[in-house]
mmCIF file of C-alpha atoms in Angstrom:
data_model
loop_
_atom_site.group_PDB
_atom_site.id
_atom_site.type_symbol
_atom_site.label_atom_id
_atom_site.label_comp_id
_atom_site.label_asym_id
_atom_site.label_seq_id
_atom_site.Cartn_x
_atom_site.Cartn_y
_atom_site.Cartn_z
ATOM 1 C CA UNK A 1 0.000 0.000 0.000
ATOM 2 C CA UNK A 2 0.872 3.568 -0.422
ATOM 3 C CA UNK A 3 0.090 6.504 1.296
ATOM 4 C CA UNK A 4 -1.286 10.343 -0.132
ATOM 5 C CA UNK A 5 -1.705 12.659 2.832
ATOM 6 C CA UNK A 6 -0.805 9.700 5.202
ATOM 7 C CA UNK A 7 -3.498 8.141 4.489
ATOM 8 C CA UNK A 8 -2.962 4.887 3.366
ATOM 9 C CA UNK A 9 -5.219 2.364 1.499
ATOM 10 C CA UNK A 10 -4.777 -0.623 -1.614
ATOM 11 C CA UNK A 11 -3.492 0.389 -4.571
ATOM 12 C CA UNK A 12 -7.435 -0.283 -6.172
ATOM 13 C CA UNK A 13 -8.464 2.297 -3.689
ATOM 14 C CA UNK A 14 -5.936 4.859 -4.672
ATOM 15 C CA UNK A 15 -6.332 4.249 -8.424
ATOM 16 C CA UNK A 16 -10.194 4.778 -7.965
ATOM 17 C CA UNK A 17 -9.573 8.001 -5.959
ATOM 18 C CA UNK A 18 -7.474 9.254 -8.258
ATOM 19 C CA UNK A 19 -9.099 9.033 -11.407
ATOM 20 C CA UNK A 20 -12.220 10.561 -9.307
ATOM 21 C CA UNK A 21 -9.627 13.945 -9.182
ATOM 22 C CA UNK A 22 -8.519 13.353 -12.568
ATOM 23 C CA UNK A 23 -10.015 10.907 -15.115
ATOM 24 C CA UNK A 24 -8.141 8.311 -17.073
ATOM 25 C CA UNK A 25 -8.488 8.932 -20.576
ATOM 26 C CA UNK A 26 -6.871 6.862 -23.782
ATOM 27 C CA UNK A 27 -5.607 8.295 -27.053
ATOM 28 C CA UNK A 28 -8.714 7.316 -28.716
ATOM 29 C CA UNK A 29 -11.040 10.134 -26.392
ATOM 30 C CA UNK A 30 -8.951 12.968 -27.410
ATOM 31 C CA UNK A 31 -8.186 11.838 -30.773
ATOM 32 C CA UNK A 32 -10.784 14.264 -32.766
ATOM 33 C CA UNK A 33 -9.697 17.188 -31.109
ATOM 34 C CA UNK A 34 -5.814 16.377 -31.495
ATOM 35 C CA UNK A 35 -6.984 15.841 -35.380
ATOM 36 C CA UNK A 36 -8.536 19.301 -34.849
ATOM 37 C CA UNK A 37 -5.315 20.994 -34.292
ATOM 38 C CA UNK A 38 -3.634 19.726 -36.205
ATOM 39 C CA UNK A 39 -5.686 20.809 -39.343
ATOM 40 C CA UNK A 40 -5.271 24.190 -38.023
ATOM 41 C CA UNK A 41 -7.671 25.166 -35.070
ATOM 42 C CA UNK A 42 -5.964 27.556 -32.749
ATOM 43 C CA UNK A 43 -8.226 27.346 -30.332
ATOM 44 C CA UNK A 44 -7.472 26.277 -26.796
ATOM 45 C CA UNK A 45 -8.937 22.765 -26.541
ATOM 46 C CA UNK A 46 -6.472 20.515 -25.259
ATOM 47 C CA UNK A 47 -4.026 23.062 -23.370
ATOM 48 C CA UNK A 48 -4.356 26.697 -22.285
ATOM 49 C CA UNK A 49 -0.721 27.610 -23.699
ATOM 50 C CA UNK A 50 -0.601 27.350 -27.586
ATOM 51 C CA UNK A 51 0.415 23.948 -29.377
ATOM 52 C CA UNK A 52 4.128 24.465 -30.912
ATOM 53 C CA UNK A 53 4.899 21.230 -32.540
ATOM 54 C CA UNK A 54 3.584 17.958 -32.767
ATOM 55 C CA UNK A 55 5.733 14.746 -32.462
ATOM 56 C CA UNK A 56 4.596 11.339 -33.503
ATOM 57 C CA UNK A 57 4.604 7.819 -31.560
ATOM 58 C CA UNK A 58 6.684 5.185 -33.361
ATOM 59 C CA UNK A 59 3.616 3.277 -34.033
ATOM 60 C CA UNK A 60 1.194 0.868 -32.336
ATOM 61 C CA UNK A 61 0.748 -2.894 -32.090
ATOM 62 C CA UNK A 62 -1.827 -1.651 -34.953
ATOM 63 C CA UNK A 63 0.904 0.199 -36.977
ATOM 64 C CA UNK A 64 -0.668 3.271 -36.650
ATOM 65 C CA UNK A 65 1.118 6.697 -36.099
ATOM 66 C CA UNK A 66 0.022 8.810 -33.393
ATOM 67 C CA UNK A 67 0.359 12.358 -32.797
ATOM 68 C CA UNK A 68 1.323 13.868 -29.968
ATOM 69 C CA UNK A 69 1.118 17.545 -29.332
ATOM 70 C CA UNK A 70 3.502 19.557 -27.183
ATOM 71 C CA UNK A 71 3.965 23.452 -26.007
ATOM 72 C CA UNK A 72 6.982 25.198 -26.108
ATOM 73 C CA UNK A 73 8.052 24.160 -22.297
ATOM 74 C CA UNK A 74 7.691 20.555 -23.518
ATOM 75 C CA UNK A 75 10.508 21.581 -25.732
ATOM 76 C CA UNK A 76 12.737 23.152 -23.645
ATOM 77 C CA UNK A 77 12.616 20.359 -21.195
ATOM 78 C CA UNK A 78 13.708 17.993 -23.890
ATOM 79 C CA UNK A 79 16.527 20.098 -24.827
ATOM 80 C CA UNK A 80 17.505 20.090 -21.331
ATOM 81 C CA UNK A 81 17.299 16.024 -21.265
ATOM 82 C CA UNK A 82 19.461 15.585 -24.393
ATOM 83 C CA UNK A 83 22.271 18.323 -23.376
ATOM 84 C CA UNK A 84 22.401 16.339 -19.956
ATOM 85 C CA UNK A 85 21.969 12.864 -21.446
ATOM 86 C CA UNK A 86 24.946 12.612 -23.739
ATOM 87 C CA UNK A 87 28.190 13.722 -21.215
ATOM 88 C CA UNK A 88 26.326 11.182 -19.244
ATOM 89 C CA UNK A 89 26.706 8.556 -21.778
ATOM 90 C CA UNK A 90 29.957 9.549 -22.599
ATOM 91 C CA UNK A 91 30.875 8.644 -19.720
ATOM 92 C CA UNK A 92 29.924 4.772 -19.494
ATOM 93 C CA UNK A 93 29.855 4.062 -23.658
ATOM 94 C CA UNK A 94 33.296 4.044 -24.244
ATOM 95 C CA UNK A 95 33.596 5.754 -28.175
ATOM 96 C CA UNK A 96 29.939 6.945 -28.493
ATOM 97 C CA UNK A 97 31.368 10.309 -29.974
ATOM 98 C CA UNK A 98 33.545 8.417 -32.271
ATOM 99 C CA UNK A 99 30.505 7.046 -34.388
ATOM 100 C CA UNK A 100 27.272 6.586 -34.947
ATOM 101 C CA UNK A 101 24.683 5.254 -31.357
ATOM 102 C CA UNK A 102 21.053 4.639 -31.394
ATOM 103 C CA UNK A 103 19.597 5.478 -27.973
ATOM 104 C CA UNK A 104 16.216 5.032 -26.559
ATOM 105 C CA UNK A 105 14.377 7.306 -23.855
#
């Protein structure tokens, strides 16, 4: 068990709590208004801050593409990751800066 506000309780309990405060949603719900956007609607529908980019999901067990939008913070926050991520792995991937890596987050 875990505890929120020391109060603790099974993790069924929690999960039901939780998505009482915020509802559990799949790709699938918000799906017509991410299409929305990205044909162009500025409006505010998903986020209050404007959408800056979208990036897409590798695919699905179905093959399908998603999109995922992001605001500009999303982006700086990945830039952060990457300029922290690669003196990391230089340091335990012997050559990485010598040639090519594929690397996974």
């Amino acid at each position: 068990t875990w505890s929120i506000s020391g109060d603790t309780t099974s993790t069924v309990a929690l999960t039901v709590r939780l998505s009482n405060i915020m509802p559990v949603i799949t790709y699938e719900d918000i799906e017509p208004e991410i299409n929305r956007i990205a044909n162009g609607d500025k409006s505010p529908i998903l986020s209050s801050k404007p959408i800056s980019e979208f990036l897409t999901s590798s695919g699905t067990s179905a093959g399908e593409r998603k999109l995922m939008p992001t605001i500009d913070e999303d982006m700086d926050r990945r830039q952060l990751l990457y300029s922290l991520l690669m003196p990391v792995m230089n340091l335990y991937v012997p050559g990485l800066d010598k040639g090519k890596a594929l690397y996974f987050l």
